PDB file of C-alpha atoms and ligand atoms in Angstrom:
ATOM      1  CA  MET A 830      15.227  35.055 -15.741  1.00 47.00           C
ATOM      2  CA  SER A 831      15.216  31.680 -15.321  1.00 45.00           C
ATOM      3  CA  GLN A 832      14.281  28.387 -13.007  1.00 46.00           C
ATOM      4  CA  THR A 833      16.354  25.501 -12.423  1.00 48.00           C
ATOM      5  CA  LYS A 834      15.355  22.607 -11.913  1.00 48.00           C
ATOM      6  CA  THR A 835      16.758  19.492 -10.668  1.00 53.00           C
ATOM      7  CA  GLN A 836      15.852  16.492 -12.416  1.00 55.00           C
ATOM      8  CA  PHE A 837      15.444  13.757 -10.063  1.00 61.00           C
ATOM      9  CA  VAL A 838      17.727  11.019 -11.670  1.00 66.00           C
ATOM     10  CA  ALA A 839      16.922   7.354 -10.212  1.00 69.00           C
ATOM     11  CA  THR A 840      19.967   5.878  -9.900  1.00 78.00           C
ATOM     12  CA  GLU A 841      20.470   1.783  -9.319  1.00 82.00           C
ATOM     13  CA  GLU A 842      21.617   2.667  -5.537  1.00 83.00           C
ATOM     14  CA  TRP A 843      18.140   4.509  -4.729  1.00 75.00           C
ATOM     15  CA  LYS A 844      16.491   2.381  -6.355  1.00 76.00           C
ATOM     16  CA  SER A 845      18.132  -0.842  -3.571  1.00 81.00           C
ATOM     17  CA  GLN A 846      17.481   1.716  -0.861  1.00 79.00           C
ATOM     18  CA  GLN A 847      13.974   2.132  -1.845  1.00 73.00           C
ATOM     19  CA  LYS A 848      13.841  -2.423  -2.770  1.00 75.00           C
ATOM     20  CA  GLU A 849      14.867  -2.507   0.914  1.00 80.00           C
ATOM     21  CA  LYS A 850      13.416  -0.554   2.278  1.00 75.00           C
ATOM     22  CA  VAL A 851       9.256  -2.083   1.183  1.00 70.00           C
ATOM     23  CA  LYS A 852      10.913  -5.467   1.820  1.00 75.00           C
ATOM     24  CA  GLN A 853      11.166  -3.991   5.507  1.00 78.00           C
ATOM     25  CA  THR A 854       8.020  -1.288   5.593  1.00 75.00           C
ATOM     26  CA  LEU A 855       5.782  -5.265   4.691  1.00 71.00           C
ATOM     27  CA  GLU A 856       7.312  -6.749   6.145  1.00 77.00           C
ATOM     28  CA  LYS A 857       6.323  -4.465   9.728  1.00 80.00           C
ATOM     29  CA  LEU A 858       3.005  -4.930   8.682  1.00 76.00           C
ATOM     30  CA  VAL A 859       3.111  -8.340   8.415  1.00 76.00           C
ATOM     31  CA  ASN A 860       4.363  -8.296  11.684  1.00 80.00           C
ATOM     32  CA  VAL A 861       1.858  -6.508  12.667  1.00 80.00           C
ATOM     33  CA  ILE A 862      -1.031  -8.214  11.268  1.00 77.00           C
ATOM     34  CA  THR A 863      -0.227 -11.649  12.398  1.00 78.00           C
ATOM     35  CA  SER A 864       0.267 -10.469  15.795  1.00 80.00           C
ATOM     36  CA  ASP A 865      -2.487 -11.479  18.329  1.00 78.00           C
ATOM     37  CA  HIS A 866      -2.984  -7.974  18.631  1.00 81.00           C
ATOM     38  CA  VAL A 867      -4.433  -6.798  15.930  1.00 84.00           C
ATOM     39  CA  VAL A 868      -7.773  -6.293  16.872  1.00 85.00           C
ATOM     40  CA  ASP A 869      -5.777  -4.494  18.709  1.00 85.00           C
ATOM     41  CA  ASP A 870      -4.366  -2.218  17.044  1.00 88.00           C
ATOM     42  CA  ILE A 871      -6.950  -2.007  14.347  1.00 88.00           C
ATOM     43  CA  THR A 872      -9.350  -0.387  16.400  1.00 85.00           C
ATOM     44  CA  LYS A 873      -6.923   1.842  18.226  1.00 86.00           C
ATOM     45  CA  VAL A 874      -6.978   3.799  14.800  1.00 86.00           C
ATOM     46  CA  ILE A 875      -9.765   3.118  12.731  1.00 85.00           C
ATOM     47  CA  ILE A 876     -12.249   6.160  13.824  1.00 81.00           C
ATOM     48  CA  LYS A 877     -11.602   8.733  12.558  1.00 79.00           C
ATOM     49  CA  GLY A 878     -11.255  11.647  14.363  1.00 75.00           C
ATOM     50  CA  ASP A 879      -9.358  15.310  13.231  1.00 80.00           C
ATOM     51  CA  ARG A 880      -5.855  14.143  12.305  1.00 88.00           C
ATOM     52  CA  PRO A 881      -4.473  13.776   8.581  1.00 90.00           C
ATOM     53  CA  CYS A 882      -4.282  10.356   8.928  1.00 92.00           C
ATOM     54  CA  ASP A 883      -7.889   9.725   9.057  1.00 89.00           C
ATOM     55  CA  SER A 884      -7.477  10.294   4.966  1.00 88.00           C
ATOM     56  CA  TRP A 885      -5.058   7.334   4.752  1.00 90.00           C
ATOM     57  CA  SER A 886      -5.394   3.922   5.068  1.00 88.00           C
ATOM     58  CA  LEU A 887      -5.580   1.571   7.510  1.00 88.00           C
ATOM     59  CA  ARG A 888      -2.170  -0.277   6.300  1.00 87.00           C
ATOM     60  CA  ASN A 889      -0.862   2.452   6.613  1.00 90.00           C
ATOM     61  CA  LYS A 890      -1.916   3.205  10.212  1.00 91.00           C
ATOM     62  CA  LEU A 891      -1.481   0.564  11.146  1.00 90.00           C
ATOM     63  CA  LEU A 892       2.136   0.761   9.537  1.00 89.00           C
ATOM     64  CA  MET A 893       1.672   4.694  12.145  1.00 91.00           C
ATOM     65  CA  LEU A 894       1.166   2.241  14.420  1.00 90.00           C
ATOM     66  CA  SER A 895       3.521  -0.179  14.518  1.00 89.00           C
ATOM     67  CA  GLN A 896       6.368   3.048  14.547  1.00 89.00           C
ATOM     68  CA  GLY A 897       5.340   4.191  17.581  1.00 89.00           C
ATOM     69  CA  THR A 898       2.542   6.590  17.149  1.00 92.00           C
ATOM     70  CA  THR A 899      -1.192   7.432  16.248  1.00 90.00           C
ATOM     71  CA  ASP A 900      -0.527  10.621  14.924  1.00 93.00           C
ATOM     72  CA  ALA A 901       2.176  10.602  12.712  1.00 95.00           C
ATOM     73  CA  ARG A 902       1.929  14.141  10.733  1.00 95.00           C
ATOM     74  CA  SER A 903       4.216  15.757   7.753  1.00 94.00           C
ATOM     75  CA  PHE A 904       6.133  19.227   9.252  1.00 94.00           C
ATOM     76  CA  ASN A 905       4.796  21.301   7.653  1.00 94.00           C
ATOM     77  CA  ALA A 906       1.246  19.774   9.124  1.00 94.00           C
ATOM     78  CA  TRP A 907       2.590  20.431  12.121  1.00 95.00           C
ATOM     79  CA  LYS A 908       3.939  24.046  11.600  1.00 95.00           C
ATOM     80  CA  ALA A 909       0.042  25.090  11.077  1.00 95.00           C
ATOM     81  CA  VAL A 910      -0.995  23.720  14.158  1.00 94.00           C
ATOM     82  CA  GLY A 911       1.046  25.908  15.857  1.00 95.00           C
ATOM     83  CA  ARG A 912       3.819  23.086  17.234  1.00 96.00           C
ATOM     84  CA  TYR A 913       7.419  21.349  15.810  1.00 95.00           C
ATOM     85  CA  VAL A 914       9.110  18.996  15.083  1.00 95.00           C
ATOM     86  CA  LYS A 915      12.260  19.013  17.625  1.00 96.00           C
ATOM     87  CA  ALA A 916      15.242  18.498  16.679  1.00 94.00           C
ATOM     88  CA  GLY A 917      17.169  14.920  15.091  1.00 94.00           C
ATOM     89  CA  SER A 918      13.526  13.353  15.144  1.00 94.00           C
ATOM     90  CA  LYS A 919      13.883  10.695  13.008  1.00 93.00           C
ATOM     91  CA  ALA A 920      10.925  10.898  10.997  1.00 92.00           C
ATOM     92  CA  ILE A 921       8.751   7.112  10.198  1.00 91.00           C
ATOM     93  CA  TYR A 922       7.283   6.150   6.810  1.00 86.00           C
ATOM     94  CA  ILE A 923       4.165   5.472   4.708  1.00 89.00           C
ATOM     95  CA  VAL A 924       3.652   4.087   1.994  1.00 85.00           C
ATOM     96  CA  LYS A 925       1.962   5.752  -1.100  1.00 81.00           C
ATOM     97  CA  PRO A 926       1.783   4.516  -5.039  1.00 76.00           C
ATOM     98  CA  TYR A 927       1.744   7.103  -7.294  1.00 75.00           C
ATOM     99  CA  ASN A 928       1.127   7.482 -11.284  1.00 79.00           C
ATOM    100  CA  VAL A 929       3.734   7.933 -14.044  1.00 80.00           C
ATOM    101  CA  PRO A 930       2.224   9.534 -17.633  1.00 82.00           C
ATOM    102  CA  ILE A 931       2.252   7.419 -20.282  1.00 84.00           C
ATOM    103  CA  GLN A 932       1.525   9.191 -23.951  1.00 85.00           C
ATOM    104  CA  ILE A 933      -1.100   7.251 -26.157  1.00 85.00           C
ATOM    105  CA  GLU A 934      -2.495   8.074 -28.689  1.00 86.00           C
ATOM    106  CA  LYS A 935      -5.941   9.863 -29.321  1.00 86.00           C
ATOM    107  CA  LYS A 936      -8.899   8.127 -32.369  1.00 85.00           C
ATOM    108  CA  ASN A 937     -11.686   9.873 -33.228  1.00 87.00           C
ATOM    109  CA  GLU A 938     -15.326   7.642 -33.655  1.00 87.00           C
ATOM    110  CA  LYS A 939     -13.763   5.676 -36.378  1.00 88.00           C
ATOM    111  CA  GLY A 940     -10.987   5.043 -34.694  1.00 86.00           C
ATOM    112  CA  GLU A 941      -8.191   6.691 -36.459  1.00 88.00           C
ATOM    113  CA  VAL A 942      -6.000   8.626 -34.519  1.00 88.00           C
ATOM    114  CA  ILE A 943      -5.110  12.257 -34.390  1.00 88.00           C
ATOM    115  CA  GLY A 944      -3.109  12.718 -31.331  1.00 87.00           C
ATOM    116  CA  LYS A 945      -1.264  11.811 -28.793  1.00 87.00           C
ATOM    117  CA  GLU A 946      -2.644  12.072 -25.119  1.00 84.00           C
ATOM    118  CA  GLU A 947      -1.291  11.827 -21.481  1.00 85.00           C
ATOM    119  CA  ILE A 948      -2.335   9.468 -19.047  1.00 83.00           C
ATOM    120  CA  TYR A 949      -1.338   8.862 -15.579  1.00 82.00           C
ATOM    121  CA  VAL A 950      -0.906   4.977 -14.581  1.00 80.00           C
ATOM    122  CA  PHE A 951       0.033   2.998 -11.590  1.00 76.00           C
ATOM    123  CA  GLY A 952       3.972   3.189 -11.404  1.00 75.00           C
ATOM    124  CA  GLY A 953       4.249   1.483  -7.976  1.00 73.00           C
ATOM    125  CA  PHE A 954       4.951   2.831  -4.497  1.00 75.00           C
ATOM    126  CA  THR A 955       6.523   5.042  -2.625  1.00 79.00           C
ATOM    127  CA  PHE A 956       7.654   6.527   0.078  1.00 83.00           C
ATOM    128  CA  GLN A 957       5.934   9.209   2.066  1.00 87.00           C
ATOM    129  CA  ASN A 958       7.542  10.635   5.940  1.00 90.00           C
ATOM    130  CA  GLU A 959       6.321  12.201   8.265  1.00 94.00           C
ATOM    131  CA  PHE A 960       6.794  12.687  12.071  1.00 96.00           C
ATOM    132  CA  LYS A 961       5.543  11.213  15.054  1.00 95.00           C
ATOM    133  CA  TYR A 962       2.858  13.296  17.709  1.00 94.00           C
ATOM    134  CA  GLU A 963       5.258  11.971  20.266  1.00 94.00           C
ATOM    135  CA  ASP A 964       8.873  14.154  18.218  1.00 96.00           C
ATOM    136  CA  THR A 965       6.843  17.510  18.707  1.00 95.00           C
ATOM    137  CA  ASP A 966       6.713  19.954  20.825  1.00 95.00           C
ATOM    138  CA  GLY A 967       4.799  23.352  20.890  1.00 94.00           C
ATOM    139  CA  LYS A 968       0.776  23.305  21.451  1.00 93.00           C
ATOM    140  CA  GLU A 969      -1.730  21.736  23.092  1.00 90.00           C
ATOM    141  CA  LEU A 970      -3.639  19.713  20.734  1.00 86.00           C
ATOM    142  CA  ALA A 971      -7.538  19.722  21.610  1.00 80.00           C
ATOM    143  CA  TYR A 972      -8.126  15.792  20.238  1.00 77.00           C
ATOM    144  CA  LYS A 973     -11.719  15.148  19.541  1.00 71.00           C
ATOM    145  CA  LYS A 974     -12.917  12.727  22.952  1.00 68.00           C
ATOM    146  CA  HIS A 975     -15.079   9.748  21.544  1.00 63.00           C
ATOM    147  CA  ASP A 976     -18.388  10.016  22.863  1.00 60.00           C
ATOM    148  CA  GLU A 977     -20.015   7.903  24.493  1.00 61.00           C
ATOM    149  CA  LEU A 978     -21.475   4.645  21.951  1.00 63.00           C
ATOM    150  CA  PRO A 979     -24.963   4.817  21.843  1.00 66.00           C
ATOM    151  CA  ASP A 980     -26.737   2.012  21.219  1.00 82.00           C
ATOM    152  CA  LEU A 981     -25.877   1.273  17.822  1.00 88.00           C
ATOM    153  CA  THR A 982     -29.309  -0.514  16.451  1.00 89.00           C
ATOM    154  CA  THR A 983     -30.354   3.489  15.914  1.00 90.00           C
ATOM    155  CA  VAL A 984     -28.312   2.769  12.848  1.00 93.00           C
ATOM    156  CA  ALA A 985     -30.340  -0.378  11.419  1.00 93.00           C
ATOM    157  CA  LYS A 986     -33.056   1.743  12.140  1.00 92.00           C
ATOM    158  CA  LYS A 987     -31.716   4.452   9.428  1.00 93.00           C
ATOM    159  CA  TRP A 988     -30.844   1.857   8.154  1.00 93.00           C
ATOM    160  CA  GLY A 989     -34.875   1.095   7.767  1.00 93.00           C
ATOM    161  CA  TYR A 990     -34.297  -3.116   9.626  1.00 93.00           C
ATOM    162  CA  SER A 991     -35.603  -4.225  12.229  1.00 90.00           C
ATOM    163  CA  VAL A 992     -34.306  -5.923  14.991  1.00 88.00           C
ATOM    164  CA  GLU A 993     -35.842  -9.252  16.086  1.00 85.00           C
ATOM    165  CA  PHE A 994     -35.425 -11.691  18.866  1.00 83.00           C
ATOM    166  CA  ASP A 995     -35.900 -15.467  17.343  1.00 78.00           C
ATOM    167  CA  ASP A 996     -33.707 -17.961  19.588  1.00 69.00           C
ATOM    168  CA  THR A 997     -36.970 -20.694  18.054  1.00 69.00           C
ATOM    169  CA  HIS A 998     -34.536 -21.909  15.729  1.00 62.00           C
ATOM    170  CA  ASP A 999     -31.813 -24.962  15.147  1.00 61.00           C
ATOM    171  CA  GLN A1000     -28.721 -23.627  17.764  1.00 53.00           C
ATOM    172  CA  SER A1001     -26.280 -23.738  15.488  1.00 53.00           C
ATOM    173  CA  ALA A1002     -28.238 -20.239  13.530  1.00 69.00           C
ATOM    174  CA  TYR A1003     -27.035 -16.879  15.738  1.00 79.00           C
ATOM    175  CA  GLY A1004     -28.447 -14.788  13.622  1.00 82.00           C
ATOM    176  CA  TYR A1005     -29.350 -13.658  10.798  1.00 82.00           C
ATOM    177  CA  HIS A1006     -30.340 -10.398   8.344  1.00 82.00           C
ATOM    178  CA  ASP A1007     -33.085 -10.398   5.978  1.00 82.00           C
ATOM    179  CA  LEU A1008     -32.111  -7.743   3.237  1.00 80.00           C
ATOM    180  CA  GLN A1009     -35.869  -8.030   1.171  1.00 83.00           C
ATOM    181  CA  ASN A1010     -37.629  -8.199   4.188  1.00 88.00           C
ATOM    182  CA  LYS A1011     -35.527  -5.673   6.298  1.00 89.00           C
ATOM    183  CA  LYS A1012     -34.517  -7.288   9.844  1.00 89.00           C
ATOM    184  CA  ILE A1013     -32.496  -8.503  11.452  1.00 88.00           C
ATOM    185  CA  VAL A1014     -32.629 -11.229  12.844  1.00 85.00           C
ATOM    186  CA  LEU A1015     -30.508 -12.814  16.204  1.00 85.00           C
ATOM    187  CA  GLY A1016     -30.764 -16.038  18.133  1.00 81.00           C
ATOM    188  CA  VAL A1017     -29.195 -15.488  20.548  1.00 77.00           C
ATOM    189  CA  ARG A1018     -29.178 -13.387  23.835  1.00 73.00           C
ATOM    190  CA  GLU A1019     -27.734 -10.987  26.180  1.00 71.00           C
ATOM    191  CA  LYS A1020     -23.244 -10.339  25.834  1.00 70.00           C
ATOM    192  CA  PHE A1021     -23.097 -11.985  23.265  1.00 78.00           C
ATOM    193  CA  ALA A1022     -26.267 -11.069  21.446  1.00 85.00           C
ATOM    194  CA  ASP A1023     -24.122  -8.208  20.836  1.00 86.00           C
ATOM    195  CA  MET A1024     -21.561  -9.241  18.215  1.00 88.00           C
ATOM    196  CA  ILE A1025     -23.742 -11.558  17.463  1.00 89.00           C
ATOM    197  CA  PHE A1026     -25.510  -7.919  15.961  1.00 91.00           C
ATOM    198  CA  PHE A1027     -23.044  -6.074  15.539  1.00 93.00           C
ATOM    199  CA  HIS A1028     -21.920  -9.120  12.256  1.00 93.00           C
ATOM    200  CA  GLU A1029     -24.844  -8.643  11.180  1.00 92.00           C
ATOM    201  CA  LEU A1030     -24.992  -4.885  10.856  1.00 94.00           C
ATOM    202  CA  ALA A1031     -22.172  -5.114   9.274  1.00 95.00           C
ATOM    203  CA  HIS A1032     -23.356  -8.090   5.906  1.00 93.00           C
ATOM    204  CA  ALA A1033     -25.883  -4.985   5.952  1.00 93.00           C
ATOM    205  CA  ALA A1034     -22.851  -1.612   6.366  1.00 94.00           C
ATOM    206  CA  PHE A1035     -21.142  -3.739   3.689  1.00 93.00           C
ATOM    207  CA  LYS A1036     -23.634  -4.908   0.467  1.00 90.00           C
ATOM    208  CA  LYS A1037     -24.651  -1.143   1.305  1.00 91.00           C
ATOM    209  CA  ILE A1038     -21.224   0.292   0.920  1.00 91.00           C
ATOM    210  CA  ASP A1039     -21.014  -2.150  -2.179  1.00 84.00           C
ATOM    211  CA  PRO A1040     -24.685  -3.701  -3.734  1.00 82.00           C
ATOM    212  CA  GLU A1041     -23.208  -5.438  -6.861  1.00 83.00           C
ATOM    213  CA  ALA A1042     -20.505  -6.819  -4.702  1.00 78.00           C
ATOM    214  CA  GLY A1043     -22.583  -8.084  -2.570  1.00 75.00           C
ATOM    215  CA  ALA A1044     -24.839  -9.886  -4.659  1.00 78.00           C
ATOM    216  CA  LEU A1045     -22.123 -11.441  -5.910  1.00 79.00           C
ATOM    217  CA  TYR A1046     -20.435 -12.142  -3.072  1.00 78.00           C
ATOM    218  CA  SER A1047     -23.916 -14.364  -2.190  1.00 75.00           C
ATOM    219  CA  LYS A1048     -23.566 -16.186  -5.044  1.00 81.00           C
ATOM    220  CA  ASN A1049     -20.336 -17.198  -5.363  1.00 85.00           C
ATOM    221  CA  ILE A1050     -19.965 -19.473  -1.901  1.00 84.00           C
ATOM    222  CA  ILE A1051     -15.850 -18.172  -2.277  1.00 84.00           C
ATOM    223  CA  LEU A1052     -16.788 -14.385  -2.492  1.00 86.00           C
ATOM    224  CA  HIS A1053     -19.298 -15.726   0.474  1.00 87.00           C
ATOM    225  CA  LYS A1054     -16.062 -16.497   2.989  1.00 89.00           C
ATOM    226  CA  LYS A1055     -14.200 -13.188   2.457  1.00 90.00           C
ATOM    227  CA  GLU A1056     -17.473 -11.209   2.878  1.00 91.00           C
ATOM    228  CA  GLU A1057     -17.954 -13.810   6.281  1.00 92.00           C
ATOM    229  CA  THR A1058     -14.117 -12.878   6.844  1.00 92.00           C
ATOM    230  CA  ILE A1059     -14.801  -8.836   6.018  1.00 93.00           C
ATOM    231  CA  VAL A1060     -18.022  -8.843   8.274  1.00 93.00           C
ATOM    232  CA  GLN A1061     -16.797 -10.689  11.486  1.00 93.00           C
ATOM    233  CA  LEU A1062     -13.176  -8.690  11.725  1.00 92.00           C
ATOM    234  CA  SER A1063     -16.196  -5.855  11.450  1.00 93.00           C
ATOM    235  CA  ALA A1064     -17.785  -6.857  14.781  1.00 93.00           C
ATOM    236  CA  CYS A1065     -15.324  -7.796  16.506  1.00 92.00           C
ATOM    237  CA  VAL A1066     -13.782  -3.687  16.098  1.00 91.00           C
ATOM    238  CA  LEU A1067     -17.466  -2.579  17.160  1.00 90.00           C
ATOM    239  CA  ALA A1068     -17.502  -5.363  20.132  1.00 89.00           C
ATOM    240  CA  LYS A1069     -14.170  -4.539  21.290  1.00 87.00           C
ATOM    241  CA  LEU A1070     -15.394   0.048  21.989  1.00 85.00           C
ATOM    242  CA  TYR A1071     -18.209  -1.378  23.115  1.00 85.00           C
ATOM    243  CA  GLY A1072     -16.162  -3.378  26.203  1.00 84.00           C
ATOM    244  CA  ILE A1073     -16.699  -6.954  24.719  1.00 86.00           C
ATOM    245  CA  ASP A1074     -13.810  -9.046  23.544  1.00 85.00           C
ATOM    246  CA  CYS A1075     -14.168 -11.507  21.230  1.00 86.00           C
ATOM    247  CA  GLU A1076     -10.949 -12.144  19.771  1.00 86.00           C
ATOM    248  CA  GLY A1077     -10.869 -16.053  19.800  1.00 87.00           C
ATOM    249  CA  PHE A1078     -13.911 -16.620  19.101  1.00 87.00           C
ATOM    250  CA  THR A1079     -13.756 -14.302  15.551  1.00 89.00           C
ATOM    251  CA  GLN A1080     -10.469 -16.309  14.954  1.00 88.00           C
ATOM    252  CA  GLU A1081     -12.068 -19.251  14.998  1.00 89.00           C
ATOM    253  CA  TYR A1082     -14.985 -18.452  12.716  1.00 90.00           C
ATOM    254  CA  ILE A1083     -12.083 -16.958   9.987  1.00 90.00           C
ATOM    255  CA  ALA A1084     -10.117 -19.908  10.241  1.00 90.00           C
ATOM    256  CA  ASN A1085     -13.522 -22.260  10.202  1.00 90.00           C
ATOM    257  CA  GLN A1086     -14.891 -20.646   7.094  1.00 88.00           C
ATOM    258  CA  ILE A1087     -11.011 -20.255   4.875  1.00 87.00           C
ATOM    259  CA  HIS A1088     -10.580 -24.439   6.167  1.00 89.00           C
ATOM    260  CA  THR A1089      -7.621 -23.929   8.663  1.00 87.00           C
ATOM    261  CA  LYS A1090      -6.014 -24.303  11.527  1.00 84.00           C
ATOM    262  CA  ASN A1091      -2.620 -22.661  10.980  1.00 84.00           C
ATOM    263  CA  LEU A1092      -2.854 -18.920  11.760  1.00 80.00           C
ATOM    264  CA  LYS A1093      -0.869 -16.543   9.645  1.00 82.00           C
ATOM    265  CA  THR A1094      -3.455 -18.275   6.909  1.00 85.00           C
ATOM    266  CA  VAL A1095      -6.148 -16.434   9.299  1.00 85.00           C
ATOM    267  CA  ALA A1096      -3.781 -14.037   9.260  1.00 83.00           C
ATOM    268  CA  ASN A1097      -3.010 -13.318   5.424  1.00 83.00           C
ATOM    269  CA  ALA A1098      -6.876 -13.207   4.882  1.00 85.00           C
ATOM    270  CA  ILE A1099      -7.403 -10.266   7.604  1.00 87.00           C
ATOM    271  CA  GLY A1100      -4.259  -8.566   5.901  1.00 85.00           C
ATOM    272  CA  GLN A1101      -6.317  -8.760   2.492  1.00 86.00           C
ATOM    273  CA  VAL A1102      -9.502  -7.020   3.023  1.00 89.00           C
ATOM    274  CA  LEU A1103      -8.226  -4.250   5.798  1.00 89.00           C
ATOM    275  CA  ASP A1104      -9.682  -1.818   3.085  1.00 89.00           C
ATOM    276  CA  ARG A1105     -13.660  -3.174   3.831  1.00 91.00           C
ATOM    277  CA  VAL A1106     -12.870  -3.392   7.307  1.00 92.00           C
ATOM    278  CA  ASP A1107     -12.368  -0.247   7.718  1.00 92.00           C
ATOM    279  CA  GLN A1108     -14.494   1.049   4.959  1.00 92.00           C
ATOM    280  CA  VAL A1109     -17.104  -0.817   7.084  1.00 93.00           C
ATOM    281  CA  VAL A1110     -16.508   0.283  10.246  1.00 92.00           C
ATOM    282  CA  ASN A1111     -16.876   3.613   9.348  1.00 91.00           C
ATOM    283  CA  LEU A1112     -19.853   4.171   7.761  1.00 93.00           C
ATOM    284  CA  ILE A1113     -21.391   3.175  10.938  1.00 92.00           C
ATOM    285  CA  LEU A1114     -19.701   4.411  13.070  1.00 88.00           C
ATOM    286  CA  TYR A1115     -20.106   7.580  10.399  1.00 88.00           C
ATOM    287  CA  GLU A1116     -24.188   6.740  10.216  1.00 88.00           C
ATOM    288  CA  ARG A1117     -24.218   6.777  14.504  1.00 86.00           C
ATOM    289  CA  GLN A1118     -22.667  10.231  14.770  1.00 82.00           C
ATOM    290  CA  ALA A1119     -25.503  11.083  12.235  1.00 84.00           C
ATOM    291  CA  VAL A1120     -28.081  10.413  13.734  1.00 82.00           C
ATOM    292  CA  MET A1121     -27.314  11.354  17.082  1.00 78.00           C
ATOM    293  CA  LYS A1122     -26.596  14.734  15.081  1.00 79.00           C
ATOM    294  CA  GLU A1123     -30.351  14.437  13.658  1.00 79.00           C
ATOM    295  CA  GLU A1124     -31.717  13.748  17.174  1.00 77.00           C
ATOM    296  CA  LEU A1125     -29.582  17.010  18.692  1.00 74.00           C
ATOM    297  CA  GLY A1126     -31.235  19.071  15.951  1.00 72.00           C
ATOM    298  CA  ASN A1127     -35.146  17.687  16.984  1.00 56.00           C
TER     299      ASN A1127
HETATM  300 ZN1   ZN B2457     -22.430 -14.137   8.449  1.00 71.67          ZN
END
């Protein structure tokens, strides 16, 4: 018995269709990032909960949102939870990188060729079809409700930071964090203090995620500005979750960091740091949950 496999051949027509699809996808993404509700959009999709898209990049989640849903899954993934895709529904898509095998020479310690080895290298991008929740029917899904957000200082404390107020400093310093002495110092009070606290906490998270980059970023002025962009955007998303609007301040802050008045340039800077913002916000929210679980366990 033999099995026949249809070999996929990339025709010129297929290639040009893919190219057009990539172009449209990028345009969609640029539209999301350059819109004035970018922080709103990020806030809607950034929290990891119980959806398969939790494992996607923030870019893909924004792409999903721009196609009209906050929960998209494959045909079979819907089937697995007792829902089916309605007849005639069109798939939406996200972008996935794919790898291709290449043969390389395998060498021994002396550098002599002893054979061949197959390794996988980045081959390009492809599309993954997904169906919107809105285009499915069937068993009701019990989405996890997000808990009331408690004070994030518990996260700072878990990481060994003390949080202090000191408004005796020069007016231009809203706050700072001291990595060595494990201190977050806030120079302002009330609502604005929350946002500054989120900013300093995001610095702490950024350094936790990648200590090497953290050290490098503080030495290099351009990288430092990039860190400020990541951190303020993360703070803005956290603030939004807590019902504090600071998009205007954030936009201005990032614009000042990169010395521009052009909002497209700001949007571009935001687009470049999305993955890091995703990591920073989710690390903080994850730790918050861990602290809550520990408290419940005691
Ligand atoms: Zn900062």
